[in-house]
PDB file of C-alpha atoms in Angstrom:
ATOM      1  CA  GLY A   1      30.795 -52.973  42.263  1.00 64.00           C
ATOM      2  CA  ALA A   2      28.432 -51.835  45.502  1.00 85.00           C
ATOM      3  CA  VAL A   3      30.726 -52.843  48.297  1.00 92.00           C
ATOM      4  CA  VAL A   4      29.869 -51.942  51.680  1.00 95.00           C
ATOM      5  CA  SER A   5      32.984 -52.115  54.279  1.00 97.00           C
ATOM      6  CA  GLN A   6      32.692 -52.016  58.061  1.00 98.00           C
ATOM      7  CA  HIS A   7      35.611 -51.282  60.468  1.00 98.00           C
ATOM      8  CA  PRO A   8      36.422 -52.676  62.731  1.00 98.00           C
ATOM      9  CA  SER A   9      35.639 -56.090  62.039  1.00 98.00           C
ATOM     10  CA  TRP A  10      35.696 -56.826  65.538  1.00 97.00           C
ATOM     11  CA  VAL A  11      36.409 -55.173  69.147  1.00 98.00           C
ATOM     12  CA  ILE A  12      36.672 -55.923  72.669  1.00 98.00           C
ATOM     13  CA  CYS A  13      36.151 -52.760  75.243  1.00 96.00           C
ATOM     14  CA  LYS A  14      35.558 -52.662  78.638  1.00 97.00           C
ATOM     15  CA  SER A  15      32.310 -51.557  80.442  1.00 97.00           C
ATOM     16  CA  GLY A  16      31.689 -48.295  80.652  1.00 97.00           C
ATOM     17  CA  THR A  17      33.510 -47.214  77.181  1.00 97.00           C
ATOM     18  CA  SER A  18      32.321 -45.674  74.099  1.00 97.00           C
ATOM     19  CA  VAL A  19      32.831 -47.642  70.798  1.00 98.00           C
ATOM     20  CA  LYS A  20      32.943 -46.232  67.193  1.00 98.00           C
ATOM     21  CA  ILE A  21      32.016 -48.275  64.627  1.00 98.00           C
ATOM     22  CA  GLU A  22      32.586 -47.242  60.839  1.00 97.00           C
ATOM     23  CA  CYS A  23      30.411 -48.024  57.943  1.00 97.00           C
ATOM     24  CA  ARG A  24      31.537 -47.057  54.217  1.00 96.00           C
ATOM     25  CA  SER A  25      30.207 -47.454  50.924  1.00 93.00           C
ATOM     26  CA  LEU A  26      33.210 -47.953  48.535  1.00 93.00           C
ATOM     27  CA  ASP A  27      32.021 -47.509  45.058  1.00 87.00           C
ATOM     28  CA  PHE A  28      29.058 -45.624  45.153  1.00 88.00           C
ATOM     29  CA  GLN A  29      27.020 -42.876  47.146  1.00 88.00           C
ATOM     30  CA  ALA A  30      24.639 -44.116  49.734  1.00 88.00           C
ATOM     31  CA  THR A  31      22.016 -41.511  50.710  1.00 85.00           C
ATOM     32  CA  THR A  32      20.497 -44.007  53.205  1.00 90.00           C
ATOM     33  CA  MET A  33      22.344 -46.555  55.505  1.00 94.00           C
ATOM     34  CA  PHE A  34      20.718 -48.733  58.182  1.00 96.00           C
ATOM     35  CA  TRP A  35      22.102 -50.173  61.269  1.00 97.00           C
ATOM     36  CA  TYR A  36      21.225 -53.869  62.436  1.00 97.00           C
ATOM     37  CA  ARG A  37      21.945 -55.487  65.551  1.00 97.00           C
ATOM     38  CA  GLN A  38      22.117 -59.504  65.428  1.00 96.00           C
ATOM     39  CA  PHE A  39      22.353 -61.635  68.791  1.00 93.00           C
ATOM     40  CA  PRO A  40      23.763 -65.034  68.480  1.00 89.00           C
ATOM     41  CA  LYS A  41      21.166 -67.352  66.514  1.00 88.00           C
ATOM     42  CA  GLN A  42      18.791 -64.451  66.131  1.00 91.00           C
ATOM     43  CA  SER A  43      17.882 -62.255  63.532  1.00 93.00           C
ATOM     44  CA  LEU A  44      18.927 -59.001  62.168  1.00 95.00           C
ATOM     45  CA  MET A  45      16.933 -56.256  64.030  1.00 95.00           C
ATOM     46  CA  LEU A  46      16.957 -53.023  62.813  1.00 95.00           C
ATOM     47  CA  MET A  47      18.338 -50.670  65.052  1.00 97.00           C
ATOM     48  CA  ALA A  48      18.269 -47.173  62.981  1.00 96.00           C
ATOM     49  CA  THR A  49      18.153 -45.598  59.346  1.00 94.00           C
ATOM     50  CA  SER A  50      20.738 -42.917  58.860  1.00 92.00           C
ATOM     51  CA  ASN A  51      20.119 -40.221  56.121  1.00 88.00           C
ATOM     52  CA  GLU A  52      23.058 -38.247  54.969  1.00 86.00           C
ATOM     53  CA  GLY A  53      22.722 -34.913  56.567  1.00 85.00           C
ATOM     54  CA  SER A  54      20.212 -35.449  58.432  1.00 87.00           C
ATOM     55  CA  LYS A  55      19.351 -37.051  62.047  1.00 90.00           C
ATOM     56  CA  ALA A  56      18.862 -40.682  62.193  1.00 94.00           C
ATOM     57  CA  THR A  57      15.671 -42.313  62.476  1.00 95.00           C
ATOM     58  CA  TYR A  58      15.638 -44.772  65.592  1.00 96.00           C
ATOM     59  CA  GLU A  59      13.483 -47.995  66.012  1.00 95.00           C
ATOM     60  CA  GLN A  60      11.191 -48.371  68.659  1.00 95.00           C
ATOM     61  CA  GLY A  61      12.915 -49.457  72.093  1.00 95.00           C
ATOM     62  CA  VAL A  62      16.468 -48.507  70.571  1.00 96.00           C
ATOM     63  CA  GLU A  63      18.147 -45.651  72.904  1.00 95.00           C
ATOM     64  CA  LYS A  64      19.337 -42.937  70.505  1.00 93.00           C
ATOM     65  CA  ASP A  65      21.391 -41.300  73.331  1.00 95.00           C
ATOM     66  CA  LYS A  66      23.436 -44.682  73.898  1.00 96.00           C
ATOM     67  CA  PHE A  67      23.595 -45.420  69.928  1.00 97.00           C
ATOM     68  CA  LEU A  68      24.925 -42.151  68.110  1.00 96.00           C
ATOM     69  CA  ILE A  69      24.621 -42.368  64.438  1.00 95.00           C
ATOM     70  CA  ASN A  70      26.360 -39.560  62.504  1.00 92.00           C
ATOM     71  CA  HIS A  71      25.876 -39.950  58.492  1.00 90.00           C
ATOM     72  CA  ALA A  72      28.204 -36.935  57.700  1.00 83.00           C
ATOM     73  CA  SER A  73      29.021 -37.712  53.944  1.00 90.00           C
ATOM     74  CA  LEU A  74      27.192 -39.925  51.259  1.00 90.00           C
ATOM     75  CA  THR A  75      29.859 -42.836  51.820  1.00 93.00           C
ATOM     76  CA  LEU A  76      30.240 -42.814  55.564  1.00 94.00           C
ATOM     77  CA  SER A  77      28.018 -43.677  58.303  1.00 95.00           C
ATOM     78  CA  THR A  78      29.254 -44.159  62.090  1.00 96.00           C
ATOM     79  CA  LEU A  79      27.579 -45.620  65.115  1.00 97.00           C
ATOM     80  CA  THR A  80      29.108 -45.195  68.514  1.00 98.00           C
ATOM     81  CA  VAL A  81      28.031 -47.657  71.320  1.00 98.00           C
ATOM     82  CA  THR A  82      28.184 -45.109  74.614  1.00 97.00           C
ATOM     83  CA  SER A  83      28.861 -46.169  77.701  1.00 97.00           C
ATOM     84  CA  ALA A  84      28.896 -49.905  76.723  1.00 97.00           C
ATOM     85  CA  HIS A  85      27.722 -52.807  78.970  1.00 97.00           C
ATOM     86  CA  PRO A  86      27.953 -56.493  78.642  1.00 97.00           C
ATOM     87  CA  GLU A  87      24.509 -56.676  77.243  1.00 96.00           C
ATOM     88  CA  ASP A  88      25.375 -54.774  74.266  1.00 97.00           C
ATOM     89  CA  SER A  89      27.874 -57.490  72.885  1.00 97.00           C
ATOM     90  CA  SER A  90      26.718 -58.170  69.823  1.00 97.00           C
ATOM     91  CA  PHE A  91      27.300 -58.445  65.994  1.00 98.00           C
ATOM     92  CA  TYR A  92      26.303 -54.809  64.561  1.00 98.00           C
ATOM     93  CA  ILE A  93      25.595 -54.706  60.590  1.00 98.00           C
ATOM     94  CA  CYS A  94      25.362 -51.830  58.509  1.00 97.00           C
ATOM     95  CA  SER A  95      23.568 -51.820  54.966  1.00 96.00           C
ATOM     96  CA  ALA A  96      23.516 -48.943  52.111  1.00 92.00           C
ATOM     97  CA  HIS A  97      21.035 -48.152  49.629  1.00 83.00           C
ATOM     98  CA  GLY A  98      22.324 -46.962  46.545  1.00 69.00           C
ATOM     99  CA  THR A  99      20.928 -43.602  44.722  1.00 65.00           C
ATOM    100  CA  SER A 100      18.983 -45.724  42.058  1.00 62.00           C
ATOM    101  CA  GLY A 101      16.395 -47.079  44.052  1.00 60.00           C
ATOM    102  CA  ILE A 102      15.240 -47.646  47.806  1.00 58.00           C
ATOM    103  CA  ASP A 103      14.683 -51.561  47.460  1.00 70.00           C
ATOM    104  CA  GLU A 104      18.286 -53.160  47.157  1.00 79.00           C
ATOM    105  CA  GLN A 105      20.340 -52.848  50.117  1.00 87.00           C
ATOM    106  CA  PHE A 106      23.970 -53.709  50.193  1.00 91.00           C
ATOM    107  CA  PHE A 107      25.505 -54.984  53.683  1.00 95.00           C
ATOM    108  CA  GLY A 108      28.801 -54.682  55.300  1.00 97.00           C
ATOM    109  CA  PRO A 109      30.430 -58.009  56.790  1.00 97.00           C
ATOM    110  CA  GLY A 110      29.381 -56.816  60.230  1.00 98.00           C
ATOM    111  CA  THR A 111      31.498 -55.634  63.593  1.00 98.00           C
ATOM    112  CA  ARG A 112      32.096 -57.943  66.551  1.00 98.00           C
ATOM    113  CA  LEU A 113      31.340 -56.222  69.591  1.00 98.00           C
ATOM    114  CA  THR A 114      32.391 -57.757  72.892  1.00 98.00           C
ATOM    115  CA  VAL A 115      31.992 -55.776  76.033  1.00 97.00           C
ATOM    116  CA  LEU A 116      33.777 -57.141  79.233  1.00 97.00           C
TER     117      LEU A 116
ATOM    118  CA  GLY B   1       2.538 -55.825  64.288  1.00 39.00           C
ATOM    119  CA  GLU B   2       4.892 -56.532  61.123  1.00 45.00           C
ATOM    120  CA  SER B   3       6.684 -59.758  61.382  1.00 51.00           C
ATOM    121  CA  VAL B   4       8.099 -62.098  59.212  1.00 62.00           C
ATOM    122  CA  GLY B   5       8.868 -65.617  60.337  1.00 53.00           C
ATOM    123  CA  LEU B   6       9.773 -69.066  59.290  1.00 46.00           C
ATOM    124  CA  HIS B   7       8.375 -72.408  59.481  1.00 48.00           C
ATOM    125  CA  LEU B   8      11.891 -74.889  60.306  1.00 52.00           C
ATOM    126  CA  PRO B   9      14.230 -73.516  62.320  1.00 87.00           C
ATOM    127  CA  THR B  10      16.863 -76.279  60.710  1.00 93.00           C
ATOM    128  CA  LEU B  11      16.446 -77.971  57.502  1.00 95.00           C
ATOM    129  CA  SER B  12      19.186 -80.982  56.803  1.00 96.00           C
ATOM    130  CA  VAL B  13      19.380 -82.245  53.495  1.00 97.00           C
ATOM    131  CA  GLN B  14      21.812 -84.861  51.359  1.00 97.00           C
ATOM    132  CA  GLU B  15      24.060 -83.359  49.050  1.00 97.00           C
ATOM    133  CA  GLY B  16      22.708 -83.037  45.777  1.00 97.00           C
ATOM    134  CA  ASP B  17      19.002 -82.950  46.802  1.00 97.00           C
ATOM    135  CA  ASN B  18      16.914 -79.923  46.230  1.00 97.00           C
ATOM    136  CA  SER B  19      16.296 -77.912  49.410  1.00 97.00           C
ATOM    137  CA  ILE B  20      13.118 -75.724  50.127  1.00 97.00           C
ATOM    138  CA  ILE B  21      13.091 -72.984  52.625  1.00 96.00           C
ATOM    139  CA  ASN B  22      10.020 -71.617  53.672  1.00 95.00           C
ATOM    140  CA  CYS B  23       8.987 -67.874  55.098  1.00 95.00           C
ATOM    141  CA  ALA B  24       5.751 -66.355  56.434  1.00 94.00           C
ATOM    142  CA  TYR B  25       4.815 -62.602  56.485  1.00 90.00           C
ATOM    143  CA  SER B  26       2.034 -60.793  57.990  1.00 82.00           C
ATOM    144  CA  ASN B  27       2.527 -57.057  56.117  1.00 91.00           C
ATOM    145  CA  SER B  28       0.140 -57.500  52.843  1.00 91.00           C
ATOM    146  CA  ALA B  29       1.280 -54.260  51.907  1.00 92.00           C
ATOM    147  CA  SER B  30       4.731 -55.305  51.534  1.00 94.00           C
ATOM    148  CA  ASP B  31       5.808 -55.194  47.929  1.00 93.00           C
ATOM    149  CA  TYR B  32       9.699 -56.584  47.885  1.00 94.00           C
ATOM    150  CA  PHE B  33      11.114 -59.821  49.225  1.00 95.00           C
ATOM    151  CA  ILE B  34      14.459 -60.694  49.672  1.00 95.00           C
ATOM    152  CA  TRP B  35      16.353 -63.950  50.448  1.00 96.00           C
ATOM    153  CA  TYR B  36      19.521 -63.839  52.151  1.00 96.00           C
ATOM    154  CA  LYS B  37      22.271 -66.171  52.947  1.00 97.00           C
ATOM    155  CA  GLN B  38      24.447 -65.588  55.979  1.00 97.00           C
ATOM    156  CA  GLU B  39      27.490 -67.596  57.078  1.00 96.00           C
ATOM    157  CA  SER B  40      29.161 -67.527  60.515  1.00 93.00           C
ATOM    158  CA  GLY B  41      30.606 -64.329  61.377  1.00 93.00           C
ATOM    159  CA  LYS B  42      29.802 -62.455  58.262  1.00 96.00           C
ATOM    160  CA  GLY B  43      27.138 -59.944  56.840  1.00 96.00           C
ATOM    161  CA  PRO B  44      24.122 -61.250  54.733  1.00 96.00           C
ATOM    162  CA  GLN B  45      24.636 -62.202  51.148  1.00 95.00           C
ATOM    163  CA  PHE B  46      21.813 -61.327  48.624  1.00 93.00           C
ATOM    164  CA  ILE B  47      20.610 -64.504  46.783  1.00 95.00           C
ATOM    165  CA  ILE B  48      17.632 -63.571  44.853  1.00 96.00           C
ATOM    166  CA  ASP B  49      14.406 -61.254  45.488  1.00 94.00           C
ATOM    167  CA  ILE B  50      10.855 -60.903  44.011  1.00 96.00           C
ATOM    168  CA  ARG B  51       8.292 -58.335  43.854  1.00 94.00           C
ATOM    169  CA  SER B  52       4.428 -58.533  44.977  1.00 94.00           C
ATOM    170  CA  ASN B  53       3.681 -58.347  41.009  1.00 95.00           C
ATOM    171  CA  MET B  54       5.216 -61.582  40.518  1.00 97.00           C
ATOM    172  CA  ASP B  55       4.673 -64.818  41.938  1.00 97.00           C
ATOM    173  CA  LYS B  56       8.187 -66.448  40.886  1.00 98.00           C
ATOM    174  CA  ARG B  57      11.454 -65.936  40.047  1.00 98.00           C
ATOM    175  CA  GLN B  58      14.461 -67.936  38.807  1.00 97.00           C
ATOM    176  CA  GLY B  59      18.463 -67.336  39.364  1.00 95.00           C
ATOM    177  CA  GLN B  60      20.943 -69.766  39.170  1.00 93.00           C
ATOM    178  CA  ARG B  61      20.248 -73.138  41.217  1.00 96.00           C
ATOM    179  CA  VAL B  62      17.664 -71.208  43.319  1.00 98.00           C
ATOM    180  CA  THR B  63      14.110 -70.118  42.615  1.00 98.00           C
ATOM    181  CA  VAL B  64      12.155 -67.765  44.791  1.00 98.00           C
ATOM    182  CA  LEU B  65       8.120 -68.531  44.772  1.00 98.00           C
ATOM    183  CA  LEU B  66       5.650 -65.776  46.399  1.00 98.00           C
ATOM    184  CA  ASN B  67       1.976 -66.787  47.432  1.00 97.00           C
ATOM    185  CA  LYS B  68       0.544 -63.463  48.294  1.00 95.00           C
ATOM    186  CA  THR B  69      -2.779 -65.224  49.328  1.00 94.00           C
ATOM    187  CA  VAL B  70      -1.583 -66.960  52.295  1.00 95.00           C
ATOM    188  CA  LYS B  71       1.643 -64.546  52.331  1.00 95.00           C
ATOM    189  CA  HIS B  72       4.047 -67.042  52.024  1.00 96.00           C
ATOM    190  CA  LEU B  73       7.585 -67.328  50.542  1.00 97.00           C
ATOM    191  CA  SER B  74       9.864 -69.969  49.550  1.00 97.00           C
ATOM    192  CA  LEU B  75      13.529 -70.272  48.258  1.00 98.00           C
ATOM    193  CA  GLN B  76      14.461 -73.416  46.440  1.00 98.00           C
ATOM    194  CA  ILE B  77      17.920 -74.485  46.000  1.00 98.00           C
ATOM    195  CA  ALA B  78      18.512 -77.027  43.215  1.00 98.00           C
ATOM    196  CA  ALA B  79      21.417 -79.603  43.606  1.00 97.00           C
ATOM    197  CA  THR B  80      22.228 -78.370  47.201  1.00 98.00           C
ATOM    198  CA  GLN B  81      26.051 -78.265  47.807  1.00 97.00           C
ATOM    199  CA  PRO B  82      28.017 -78.182  50.752  1.00 96.00           C
ATOM    200  CA  GLY B  83      28.804 -74.694  50.178  1.00 96.00           C
ATOM    201  CA  ASP B  84      24.989 -74.023  50.520  1.00 98.00           C
ATOM    202  CA  SER B  85      25.135 -74.475  54.511  1.00 97.00           C
ATOM    203  CA  ALA B  86      24.192 -71.298  56.171  1.00 97.00           C
ATOM    204  CA  VAL B  87      21.324 -69.590  57.839  1.00 96.00           C
ATOM    205  CA  TYR B  88      18.810 -68.154  54.881  1.00 97.00           C
ATOM    206  CA  PHE B  89      16.933 -64.932  56.273  1.00 96.00           C
ATOM    207  CA  CYS B  90      13.931 -64.207  54.294  1.00 96.00           C
ATOM    208  CA  ALA B  91      12.862 -60.146  54.444  1.00 95.00           C
ATOM    209  CA  GLU B  92      10.175 -58.023  53.557  1.00 94.00           C
ATOM    210  CA  SER B  93      10.112 -54.495  52.701  1.00 91.00           C
ATOM    211  CA  ASN B  94       7.358 -51.770  51.731  1.00 78.00           C
ATOM    212  CA  THR B  95       9.123 -48.591  52.421  1.00 82.00           C
ATOM    213  CA  GLY B  96      12.880 -49.128  52.010  1.00 81.00           C
ATOM    214  CA  LYS B  97      13.226 -50.780  55.459  1.00 88.00           C
ATOM    215  CA  LEU B  98      14.000 -54.533  55.860  1.00 92.00           C
ATOM    216  CA  ILE B  99      12.302 -56.600  58.486  1.00 93.00           C
ATOM    217  CA  PHE B 100      14.044 -59.705  58.589  1.00 94.00           C
ATOM    218  CA  GLY B 101      12.402 -63.241  59.437  1.00 92.00           C
ATOM    219  CA  GLN B 102      13.948 -65.449  61.971  1.00 88.00           C
ATOM    220  CA  GLY B 103      16.271 -67.524  59.926  1.00 93.00           C
ATOM    221  CA  THR B 104      16.711 -71.404  58.520  1.00 95.00           C
ATOM    222  CA  THR B 105      19.791 -73.295  59.213  1.00 95.00           C
ATOM    223  CA  LEU B 106      20.394 -75.292  56.211  1.00 97.00           C
ATOM    224  CA  GLN B 107      22.682 -78.108  56.851  1.00 96.00           C
ATOM    225  CA  VAL B 108      23.667 -80.027  53.716  1.00 97.00           C
ATOM    226  CA  LYS B 109      25.017 -83.622  54.521  1.00 94.00           C
ATOM    227  CA  PRO B 110      27.941 -85.328  52.422  1.00 90.00           C
TER     228      PRO B 110
END
């Protein structure tokens, strides 16, 4: 149980285009999902907290107009990287809280974004 | 600000030996700590967790120690195997948000 999937697993796009990444909780309902970014050989950095039915909360320094987050259902959150540039190339990972507690997070497999 | 850091970036151990990975955290209000294993190109995998009302917790081949006095966390892996080779992250939480440490690469030599 507690499986989180991401789609796509990898994507290559041209500079200036937008890319949407999906995060799904497959066998549980996730009231809260998180989006992280991880650059090579670095740690995971929290970008934003996504709550179902409400606006996402962004961490300091993360541009909310560039990284659009939508959490329209209890099993799906999406991250859209708008007008992507090469410096946005990174590994994007989502996680989800279950409804039974706020502590444990279940992580997705990540999405590798490469912007040319 | 809040930060979680690791003492060593790379740890190399012989197969069969025990591994100890250390972590320092700075937020004394954090009440939940987790160790994750991350293999190349994959998401973090939960290993073991501990709450602030405990100082030790054991799992299968792994033990986490928490020293709140010096704000130190460690992960001990017994009889390290080649499959344990990965990057290990500690993370702390006090509001449901996780703050990750910098990561330690564990290399297991056959």
